Amino acid sequence: MTRQVALPDGGEKVRAAGGEKLLEAAGQVRELLDAMVRLDVRTPAAPELVERLDEVLELLRVEIAPESAMVPDLFKDRKGDYMDRSPVSGALNPMAPPVSLRMDGENGVRTSTRLGLPYQGPPGRVHGGWVATLLDHVMGFAAGTVDQWIFTRSLTVDYDHAVPLFEELELTAWVEEIDGRKIWVRGQIEAGGKVVAQARGLWLPPRNRPAPQD
Amino acid sequence: MTRQVALPDGGEKVRAAGGEKLLEAAGQVRELLDAMVRLDVRTPAAPELVERLDEVLELLRVEIAPESAMVPDLFKDRKGDYMDRSPVSGALNPMAPPVSLRMDGENGVRTSTRLGLPYQGPPGRVHGGWVATLLDHVMGFAAGTVDQWIFTRSLTVDYDHAVPLFEELELTAWVEEIDGRKIWVRGQIEAGGKVVAQARGLWLPPRNRPAPQD
């Protein structure tokens, strides 16, 4: 029942493909994101910041691909490089913390991360939406150990305790039950050795899918 | 039962406080985020990009506040400026789309947004976690029309159809039931006139809270 999934690798494939400098830039934009929410609204650096960012954007303008070029074909390119641009695990996406998953048993995955101020919901806590985002992501990869093409159909998150910013969060997800096309998954977040959020969800393959190739 | 909530205003308060240039910079970093996920891994611009971003970060290094300074006191500063740095509605947070909410009836809120490539989960679709993030955020504001201090206790999202990137998404949230401390909320996302995702959730005030002040 278990298949091998391509887990996020922290940019290893990007690095191997000659993308070392771009990975470095993504890390810098991540740092910039964090800095932006720590500036006073009247920071004296603002005018020069605007000028310099203008130059940065000008530099990239001729290099960026059209939006449509970055939407892969669902069935042909499912394992393609686009996961390196994921908002949760993509080493090239500055919005991603990012997370590198590892297998945990036959149909489980595990990872850890630490979120800073850009992810703040209530004071000192991770935004409830980002709690769900982390869980959906790792649970989706757990479901992906069963079927190559799957979508979240339903997700329930229980917020038992505050999910703290600035602290190591341990994420675990595992397949609980497989019932025909239905893949039921559980997930949890631990902080300081305590389960702070739990989730359960249902993953399904799309209705129109090609025949399995691997 | 209804109280007036401070809804995200698209940076109006920041602008009024002299933060016009910083808002402009946040918009540029938003554009930069989008550009970063549209570059080829071997883009020839990468080395110069790294150099220029290094200068940008150097410029901000002396201006950024310590992380702890940006965590407000839950009860004293709940309505403070920190919402302008929210990951969903904060005009100053480049990760935020951002969204500006408006009231919709007595205990409801409504907004619309469009998400680009940084938010991509499955090809051409919004990441399931970000679908939950948008819903949690607007539903939290709807719950906020009942009680000033509330946290998400539980959230269930049903992903009925694909939530498309690059298209206008209409978000609605409304309080369904109030039962003692419990505030039950519903929310939905429409795309192209069709409901593509629905959610229900429970919001609760924290156990240790000061007496109401307003």
GROMACS .gro file of C-alpha atoms in nm:
model
  428
    1MET     CA    1   0.000   0.000   0.000
    2THR     CA    2   0.290   0.233   0.067
    3ARG     CA    3   0.462   0.419  -0.210
    4GLN     CA    4   0.774   0.627  -0.205
    5VAL     CA    5   0.697   1.004  -0.195
    6ALA     CA    6   0.929   1.285  -0.291
    7LEU     CA    7   0.964   1.470   0.038
    8PRO     CA    8   1.077   1.834   0.056
    9ASP     CA    9   1.454   1.824   0.076
   10GLY     CA   10   1.542   2.174   0.193
   11GLY     CA   11   1.655   2.275  -0.155
   12GLU     CA   12   1.902   1.990  -0.219
   13LYS     CA   13   1.775   1.936  -0.573
   14VAL     CA   14   1.783   2.310  -0.642
   15ARG     CA   15   2.140   2.327  -0.519
   16ALA     CA   16   2.238   2.029  -0.734
   17ALA     CA   17   2.080   2.200  -1.037
   18GLY     CA   18   2.299   2.507  -0.994
   19GLY     CA   19   2.051   2.713  -0.794
   20GLU     CA   20   2.276   2.782  -0.495
   21LYS     CA   21   2.272   3.160  -0.540
   22LEU     CA   22   1.895   3.171  -0.583
   23LEU     CA   23   1.853   2.968  -0.263
   24GLU     CA   24   2.075   3.221  -0.088
   25ALA     CA   25   1.855   3.504  -0.221
   26ALA     CA   26   1.539   3.325  -0.102
   27GLY     CA   27   1.692   3.309   0.246
   28GLN     CA   28   1.764   3.681   0.229
   29VAL     CA   29   1.406   3.764   0.125
   30ARG     CA   30   1.291   3.548   0.418
   31GLU     CA   31   1.508   3.765   0.644
   32LEU     CA   32   1.367   4.077   0.475
   33LEU     CA   33   1.010   3.959   0.542
   34ASP     CA   34   1.095   3.926   0.909
   35ALA     CA   35   1.262   4.268   0.915
   36MET     CA   36   0.963   4.438   0.750
   37VAL     CA   37   0.730   4.354   1.040
   38ARG     CA   38   0.987   4.482   1.291
   39LEU     CA   39   1.022   4.836   1.158
   40ASP     CA   40   0.866   5.144   1.307
   41VAL     CA   41   0.606   5.289   1.068
   42ARG     CA   42   0.816   5.607   1.050
   43THR     CA   43   1.152   5.434   1.014
   44PRO     CA   44   1.402   5.681   0.862
   45ALA     CA   45   1.528   5.400   0.637
   46ALA     CA   46   1.201   5.384   0.441
   47PRO     CA   47   1.278   5.621   0.151
   48GLU     CA   48   1.612   5.455   0.076
   49LEU     CA   49   1.450   5.113   0.119
   50VAL     CA   50   1.193   5.199  -0.150
   51GLU     CA   51   1.467   5.313  -0.388
   52ARG     CA   52   1.676   5.001  -0.342
   53LEU     CA   53   1.381   4.763  -0.371
   54ASP     CA   54   1.290   4.939  -0.692
   55GLU     CA   55   1.634   4.853  -0.830
   56VAL     CA   56   1.601   4.492  -0.714
   57LEU     CA   57   1.263   4.459  -0.888
   58GLU     CA   58   1.403   4.621  -1.202
   59LEU     CA   59   1.684   4.365  -1.206
   60LEU     CA   60   1.435   4.076  -1.193
   61ARG     CA   61   1.175   4.215  -1.432
   62VAL     CA   62   1.336   4.064  -1.743
   63GLU     CA   63   1.401   3.733  -1.569
   64ILE     CA   64   1.062   3.640  -1.426
   65ALA     CA   65   0.848   3.387  -1.609
   66PRO     CA   66   0.480   3.455  -1.685
   67GLU     CA   67   0.245   3.326  -1.413
   68SER     CA   68   0.103   3.057  -1.640
   69ALA     CA   69   0.449   2.908  -1.697
   70MET     CA   70   0.477   2.831  -1.326
   71VAL     CA   71   0.157   2.624  -1.310
   72PRO     CA   72   0.263   2.266  -1.389
   73ASP     CA   73   0.043   2.006  -1.554
   74LEU     CA   74  -0.124   1.824  -1.265
   75PHE     CA   75  -0.056   1.472  -1.383
   76LYS     CA   76   0.256   1.512  -1.593
   77ASP     CA   77   0.467   1.727  -1.362
   78ARG     CA   78   0.329   1.628  -1.021
   79LYS     CA   79   0.673   1.542  -0.891
   80GLY     CA   80   0.840   1.833  -1.065
   81ASP     CA   81   1.044   2.115  -0.927
   82TYR     CA   82   0.742   2.324  -0.836
   83MET     CA   83   0.738   2.184  -0.483
   84ASP     CA   84   1.056   2.383  -0.423
   85ARG     CA   85   0.828   2.688  -0.457
   86SER     CA   86   0.563   2.565  -0.210
   87PRO     CA   87   0.440   2.824   0.046
   88VAL     CA   88   0.515   2.579   0.330
   89SER     CA   89   0.811   2.363   0.233
   90GLY     CA   90   0.959   2.540  -0.068
   91ALA     CA   91   1.319   2.643  -0.013
   92LEU     CA   92   1.276   2.895  -0.298
   93ASN     CA   93   0.954   3.047  -0.160
   94PRO     CA   94   1.042   3.315   0.097
   95MET     CA   95   0.699   3.273   0.257
   96ALA     CA   96   0.780   2.913   0.351
   97PRO     CA   97   0.942   2.861   0.693
   98PRO     CA   98   1.055   2.618   0.512
   99VAL     CA   99   1.009   2.261   0.637
  100SER     CA  100   1.199   1.947   0.537
  101LEU     CA  101   0.996   1.635   0.604
  102ARG     CA  102   1.123   1.289   0.691
  103MET     CA  103   0.941   0.956   0.690
  104ASP     CA  104   0.809   0.832   1.024
  105GLY     CA  105   0.703   0.472   0.993
  106GLU     CA  106   0.531   0.333   0.685
  107ASN     CA  107   0.265   0.600   0.623
  108GLY     CA  108   0.378   0.883   0.845
  109VAL     CA  109   0.590   1.195   0.815
  110ARG     CA  110   0.754   1.421   1.069
  111THR     CA  111   0.924   1.758   1.073
  112SER     CA  112   1.004   2.047   1.299
  113THR     CA  113   1.008   2.423   1.251
  114ARG     CA  114   1.013   2.755   1.431
  115LEU     CA  115   0.800   3.049   1.324
  116GLY     CA  116   0.879   3.417   1.374
  117LEU     CA  117   0.685   3.742   1.374
  118PRO     CA  118   0.554   3.732   1.015
  119TYR     CA  119   0.335   3.439   1.127
  120GLN     CA  120   0.191   3.610   1.437
  121GLY     CA  121  -0.184   3.583   1.497
  122PRO     CA  122  -0.275   3.659   1.860
  123PRO     CA  123   0.019   3.817   2.047
  124GLY     CA  124   0.310   3.572   2.077
  125ARG     CA  125   0.117   3.294   1.904
  126VAL     CA  126   0.118   3.142   1.558
  127HIS     CA  127  -0.182   3.258   1.350
  128GLY     CA  128  -0.457   2.992   1.364
  129GLY     CA  129  -0.452   2.975   0.985
  130TRP     CA  130  -0.082   2.896   0.979
  131VAL     CA  131  -0.135   2.625   1.241
  132ALA     CA  132  -0.382   2.471   0.994
  133THR     CA  133  -0.140   2.531   0.705
  134LEU     CA  134   0.145   2.340   0.870
  135LEU     CA  135  -0.090   2.053   0.958
  136ASP     CA  136  -0.254   2.037   0.614
  137HIS     CA  137   0.088   2.025   0.453
  138VAL     CA  138   0.242   1.743   0.657
  139MET     CA  139  -0.087   1.548   0.655
  140GLY     CA  140  -0.103   1.582   0.277
  141PHE     CA  141   0.244   1.430   0.250
  142ALA     CA  142   0.137   1.143   0.478
  143ALA     CA  143  -0.165   1.083   0.250
  144GLY     CA  144   0.079   1.101  -0.041
  145THR     CA  145   0.246   0.782   0.082
  146VAL     CA  146  -0.077   0.601  -0.019
  147ASP     CA  147  -0.168   0.771  -0.348
  148GLN     CA  148   0.035   0.988  -0.579
  149TRP     CA  149  -0.239   1.240  -0.658
  150ILE     CA  150  -0.456   1.355  -0.373
  151PHE     CA  151  -0.641   1.664  -0.254
  152THR     CA  152  -0.758   1.772   0.089
  153ARG     CA  153  -1.134   1.711   0.104
  154SER     CA  154  -1.190   1.806   0.469
  155LEU     CA  155  -0.973   1.922   0.756
  156THR     CA  156  -1.059   1.974   1.123
  157VAL     CA  157  -0.811   2.142   1.353
  158ASP     CA  158  -0.850   2.149   1.732
  159TYR     CA  159  -0.655   2.430   1.893
  160ASP     CA  160  -0.597   2.283   2.240
  161HIS     CA  161  -0.334   2.529   2.359
  162ALA     CA  162  -0.145   2.832   2.236
  163VAL     CA  163   0.099   2.748   1.952
  164PRO     CA  164   0.397   2.965   2.046
  165LEU     CA  165   0.612   3.176   1.814
  166PHE     CA  166   0.993   3.151   1.848
  167GLU     CA  167   0.982   2.794   1.983
  168GLU     CA  168   1.059   2.461   1.820
  169LEU     CA  169   0.739   2.300   1.692
  170GLU     CA  170   0.733   1.923   1.629
  171LEU     CA  171   0.492   1.818   1.355
  172THR     CA  172   0.375   1.462   1.302
  173ALA     CA  173   0.120   1.319   1.057
  174TRP     CA  174   0.012   0.962   0.991
  175VAL     CA  175  -0.247   0.775   0.786
  176GLU     CA  176  -0.513   0.641   1.019
  177GLU     CA  177  -0.741   0.455   0.782
  178ILE     CA  178  -0.777   0.377   0.413
  179ASP     CA  179  -1.130   0.313   0.296
  180GLY     CA  180  -1.152   0.267  -0.081
  181ARG     CA  181  -1.056   0.603  -0.232
  182LYS     CA  182  -1.069   0.770   0.109
  183ILE     CA  183  -0.750   0.836   0.301
  184TRP     CA  184  -0.806   0.944   0.661
  185VAL     CA  185  -0.512   1.121   0.820
  186ARG     CA  186  -0.424   1.252   1.166
  187GLY     CA  187  -0.173   1.515   1.259
  188GLN     CA  188  -0.046   1.703   1.560
  189ILE     CA  189   0.184   1.983   1.670
  190GLU     CA  190   0.389   1.958   1.987
  191ALA     CA  191   0.562   2.246   2.164
  192GLY     CA  192   0.774   2.196   2.474
  193GLY     CA  193   0.674   1.828   2.483
  194LYS     CA  194   0.299   1.908   2.494
  195VAL     CA  195   0.046   1.853   2.214
  196VAL     CA  196  -0.086   2.202   2.138
  197ALA     CA  197  -0.291   2.135   1.823
  198GLN     CA  198  -0.445   1.823   1.671
  199ALA     CA  199  -0.607   1.759   1.335
  200ARG     CA  200  -0.790   1.497   1.139
  201GLY     CA  201  -0.871   1.508   0.774
  202LEU     CA  202  -0.981   1.332   0.461
  203TRP     CA  203  -0.777   1.314   0.141
  204LEU     CA  204  -0.912   1.199  -0.195
  205PRO     CA  205  -0.767   1.139  -0.541
  206PRO     CA  206  -0.918   1.352  -0.821
  207ARG     CA  207  -1.203   1.190  -1.018
  208ASN     CA  208  -1.037   1.219  -1.360
  209ARG     CA  209  -0.695   1.072  -1.334
  210PRO     CA  210  -0.469   0.891  -1.572
  211ALA     CA  211  -0.375   0.528  -1.519
  212PRO     CA  212  -0.093   0.479  -1.264
  213GLN     CA  213   0.249   0.501  -1.421
  214ASP     CA  214   0.478   0.381  -1.148
  215MET     CA  215  -2.466   4.163   2.167
  216THR     CA  216  -2.279   4.328   1.885
  217ARG     CA  217  -1.972   4.536   1.943
  218GLN     CA  218  -1.773   4.750   1.707
  219VAL     CA  219  -1.457   4.578   1.587
  220ALA     CA  220  -1.151   4.742   1.438
  221LEU     CA  221  -1.143   4.590   1.090
  222PRO     CA  222  -0.828   4.582   0.876
  223ASP     CA  223  -0.823   4.907   0.683
  224GLY     CA  224  -0.567   4.840   0.412
  225GLY     CA  225  -0.307   5.052   0.589
  226GLU     CA  226  -0.512   5.370   0.633
  227LYS     CA  227  -0.396   5.414   0.995
  228VAL     CA  228  -0.036   5.345   0.895
  229ARG     CA  229  -0.059   5.605   0.621
  230ALA     CA  230  -0.211   5.858   0.860
  231ALA     CA  231   0.074   5.794   1.105
  232GLY     CA  232   0.336   5.885   0.845
  233GLY     CA  233   0.406   5.531   0.725
  234GLU     CA  234   0.336   5.590   0.356
  235LYS     CA  235   0.688   5.502   0.243
  236LEU     CA  236   0.697   5.184   0.454
  237LEU     CA  237   0.364   5.076   0.303
  238GLU     CA  238   0.513   5.131  -0.040
  239ALA     CA  239   0.812   4.915   0.057
  240ALA     CA  240   0.581   4.640   0.186
  241GLY     CA  241   0.408   4.640  -0.153
  242GLN     CA  242   0.746   4.607  -0.323
  243VAL     CA  243   0.848   4.313  -0.102
  244ARG     CA  244   0.513   4.155  -0.190
  245GLU     CA  245   0.607   4.195  -0.557
  246LEU     CA  246   0.952   4.053  -0.482
  247LEU     CA  247   0.796   3.747  -0.316
  248ASP     CA  248   0.597   3.685  -0.631
  249ALA     CA  249   0.904   3.735  -0.852
  250MET     CA  250   1.114   3.492  -0.646
  251VAL     CA  251   0.889   3.195  -0.728
  252ARG     CA  252   0.894   3.285  -1.099
  253LEU     CA  253   1.270   3.272  -1.152
  254ASP     CA  254   1.460   2.990  -1.317
  255VAL     CA  255   1.687   2.817  -1.064
  256ARG     CA  256   1.987   2.922  -1.275
  257THR     CA  257   1.871   3.280  -1.338
  258PRO     CA  258   2.175   3.491  -1.438
  259ALA     CA  259   2.042   3.767  -1.210
  260ALA     CA  260   2.103   3.562  -0.894
  261PRO     CA  261   2.455   3.680  -0.798
  262GLU     CA  262   2.364   4.050  -0.833
  263LEU     CA  263   2.035   3.984  -0.653
  264VAL     CA  264   2.223   3.841  -0.355
  265GLU     CA  265   2.454   4.145  -0.344
  266ARG     CA  266   2.170   4.395  -0.357
  267LEU     CA  267   1.960   4.214  -0.099
  268ASP     CA  268   2.262   4.213   0.127
  269GLU     CA  269   2.271   4.594   0.103
  270VAL     CA  270   1.898   4.615   0.173
  271LEU     CA  271   1.934   4.399   0.484
  272GLU     CA  272   2.235   4.601   0.596
  273LEU     CA  273   2.029   4.920   0.568
  274LEU     CA  274   1.755   4.774   0.791
  275ARG     CA  275   1.979   4.604   1.047
  276VAL     CA  276   2.004   4.909   1.274
  277GLU     CA  277   1.634   4.989   1.239
  278ILE     CA  278   1.464   4.660   1.325
  279ALA     CA  279   1.318   4.615   1.672
  280PRO     CA  280   1.393   4.304   1.881
  281GLU     CA  281   1.136   4.026   1.831
  282SER     CA  282   1.003   4.066   2.185
  283ALA     CA  283   0.919   4.432   2.123
  284MET     CA  284   0.674   4.330   1.850
  285VAL     CA  285   0.469   4.101   2.073
  286PRO     CA  286   0.201   4.323   2.226
  287ASP     CA  287   0.038   4.269   2.562
  288LEU     CA  288  -0.268   4.056   2.490
  289PHE     CA  289  -0.514   4.260   2.688
  290LYS     CA  290  -0.363   4.607   2.687
  291ASP     CA  291  -0.274   4.639   2.320
  292ARG     CA  292  -0.530   4.410   2.162
  293LYS     CA  293  -0.650   4.684   1.928
  294GLY     CA  294  -0.302   4.818   1.872
  295ASP     CA  295  -0.111   4.865   1.550
  296TYR     CA  296   0.013   4.508   1.541
  297MET     CA  297  -0.282   4.401   1.324
  298ASP     CA  298  -0.118   4.602   1.044
  299ARG     CA  299   0.152   4.332   1.057
  300SER     CA  300  -0.089   4.034   1.040
  301PRO     CA  301   0.009   3.755   0.798
  302VAL     CA  302  -0.337   3.775   0.636
  303SER     CA  303  -0.464   4.131   0.655
  304GLY     CA  304  -0.157   4.332   0.749
  305ALA     CA  305  -0.072   4.597   0.492
  306LEU     CA  306   0.283   4.606   0.637
  307ASN     CA  307   0.331   4.226   0.623
  308PRO     CA  308   0.448   4.128   0.272
  309MET     CA  309   0.318   3.775   0.328
  310ALA     CA  310  -0.040   3.907   0.359
  311PRO     CA  311  -0.241   3.927   0.035
  312PRO     CA  312  -0.362   4.165   0.218
  313VAL     CA  313  -0.736   4.170   0.284
  314SER     CA  314  -0.951   4.464   0.395
  315LEU     CA  315  -1.269   4.347   0.566
  316ARG     CA  316  -1.605   4.518   0.574
  317MET     CA  317  -1.908   4.451   0.794
  318ASP     CA  318  -2.183   4.236   0.646
  319GLY     CA  319  -2.490   4.255   0.865
  320GLU     CA  320  -2.471   4.265   1.244
  321ASN     CA  321  -2.225   3.981   1.313
  322GLY     CA  322  -2.079   3.916   0.972
  323VAL     CA  323  -1.779   4.027   0.769
  324ARG     CA  324  -1.693   4.008   0.403
  325THR     CA  325  -1.391   4.064   0.184
  326SER     CA  326  -1.241   3.964  -0.147
  327THR     CA  327  -0.889   3.884  -0.261
  328ARG     CA  328  -0.684   3.725  -0.537
  329LEU     CA  329  -0.386   3.500  -0.466
  330GLY     CA  330  -0.085   3.450  -0.690
  331LEU     CA  331   0.189   3.190  -0.725
  332PRO     CA  332   0.346   3.222  -0.379
  333TYR     CA  333   0.023   3.066  -0.245
  334GLN     CA  334   0.015   2.768  -0.486
  335GLY     CA  335  -0.057   2.424  -0.342
  336PRO     CA  336  -0.170   2.180  -0.610
  337PRO     CA  337  -0.107   2.317  -0.962
  338GLY     CA  338  -0.319   2.629  -1.028
  339ARG     CA  339  -0.489   2.605  -0.690
  340VAL     CA  340  -0.456   2.785  -0.358
  341HIS     CA  341  -0.272   2.574  -0.097
  342GLY     CA  342  -0.526   2.400   0.128
  343GLY     CA  343  -0.360   2.559   0.428
  344TRP     CA  344  -0.405   2.909   0.287
  345VAL     CA  345  -0.771   2.831   0.216
  346ALA     CA  346  -0.802   2.756   0.589
  347THR     CA  347  -0.597   3.066   0.674
  348LEU     CA  348  -0.828   3.302   0.485
  349LEU     CA  349  -1.135   3.140   0.642
  350ASP     CA  350  -0.993   3.138   0.997
  351HIS     CA  351  -0.906   3.505   0.963
  352VAL     CA  352  -1.244   3.636   0.842
  353MET     CA  353  -1.430   3.402   1.079
  354GLY     CA  354  -1.221   3.530   1.368
  355PHE     CA  355  -1.322   3.885   1.284
  356ALA     CA  356  -1.689   3.779   1.271
  357ALA     CA  357  -1.648   3.622   1.619
  358GLY     CA  358  -1.480   3.948   1.721
  359THR     CA  359  -1.809   4.132   1.672
  360VAL     CA  360  -1.934   3.939   1.978
  361ASP     CA  361  -1.634   3.941   2.210
  362GLN     CA  362  -1.320   4.152   2.207
  363TRP     CA  363  -1.078   3.874   2.304
  364ILE     CA  364  -1.127   3.540   2.139
  365PHE     CA  365  -0.925   3.246   2.011
  366THR     CA  366  -1.001   2.977   1.756
  367ARG     CA  367  -1.083   2.659   1.948
  368SER     CA  368  -1.177   2.439   1.652
  369LEU     CA  369  -1.203   2.484   1.276
  370THR     CA  370  -1.338   2.248   1.011
  371VAL     CA  371  -1.288   2.328   0.645
  372ASP     CA  372  -1.463   2.141   0.364
  373TYR     CA  373  -1.285   2.170   0.033
  374ASP     CA  374  -1.575   2.121  -0.208
  375HIS     CA  375  -1.403   2.237  -0.526
  376ALA     CA  376  -1.068   2.371  -0.640
  377VAL     CA  377  -0.992   2.719  -0.502
  378PRO     CA  378  -0.830   2.884  -0.804
  379LEU     CA  379  -0.523   3.106  -0.810
  380PHE     CA  380  -0.538   3.433  -1.010
  381GLU     CA  381  -0.916   3.468  -0.969
  382GLU     CA  382  -1.125   3.692  -0.746
  383LEU     CA  383  -1.224   3.507  -0.428
  384GLU     CA  384  -1.523   3.630  -0.227
  385LEU     CA  385  -1.499   3.557   0.145
  386THR     CA  386  -1.791   3.572   0.386
  387ALA     CA  387  -1.814   3.485   0.756
  388TRP     CA  388  -2.099   3.514   1.001
  389VAL     CA  389  -2.179   3.421   1.361
  390GLU     CA  390  -2.423   3.131   1.360
  391GLU     CA  391  -2.485   3.078   1.730
  392ILE     CA  392  -2.378   3.215   2.066
  393ASP     CA  393  -2.398   2.970   2.355
  394GLY     CA  394  -2.257   3.114   2.678
  395ARG     CA  395  -1.884   3.165   2.614
  396LYS     CA  396  -1.903   2.973   2.287
  397ILE     CA  397  -1.921   3.158   1.958
  398TRP     CA  398  -2.003   2.934   1.660
  399VAL     CA  399  -1.908   3.082   1.324
  400ARG     CA  400  -1.954   2.984   0.960
  401GLY     CA  401  -1.754   3.095   0.661
  402GLN     CA  402  -1.726   3.034   0.290
  403ILE     CA  403  -1.522   3.116  -0.017
  404GLU     CA  404  -1.685   3.177  -0.354
  405ALA     CA  405  -1.507   3.178  -0.691
  406GLY     CA  406  -1.689   3.253  -1.015
  407GLY     CA  407  -2.020   3.264  -0.829
  408LYS     CA  408  -1.977   2.910  -0.687
  409VAL     CA  409  -1.905   2.814  -0.325
  410VAL     CA  410  -1.569   2.633  -0.341
  411ALA     CA  411  -1.489   2.598   0.030
  412GLN     CA  412  -1.697   2.609   0.348
  413ALA     CA  413  -1.602   2.619   0.712
  414ARG     CA  414  -1.748   2.607   1.059
  415GLY     CA  415  -1.566   2.679   1.379
  416LEU     CA  416  -1.577   2.755   1.747
  417TRP     CA  417  -1.427   3.065   1.906
  418LEU     CA  418  -1.374   3.113   2.279
  419PRO     CA  419  -1.253   3.393   2.506
  420PRO     CA  420  -0.940   3.313   2.711
  421ARG     CA  421  -1.002   3.186   3.066
  422ASN     CA  422  -0.804   3.458   3.242
  423ARG     CA  423  -0.924   3.789   3.115
  424PRO     CA  424  -0.956   4.132   3.268
  425ALA     CA  425  -1.295   4.294   3.322
  426PRO     CA  426  -1.440   4.454   3.008
  427GLN     CA  427  -1.324   4.812   2.959
  428ASP     CA  428  -1.542   4.939   2.681
   0.00000   0.00000   0.00000
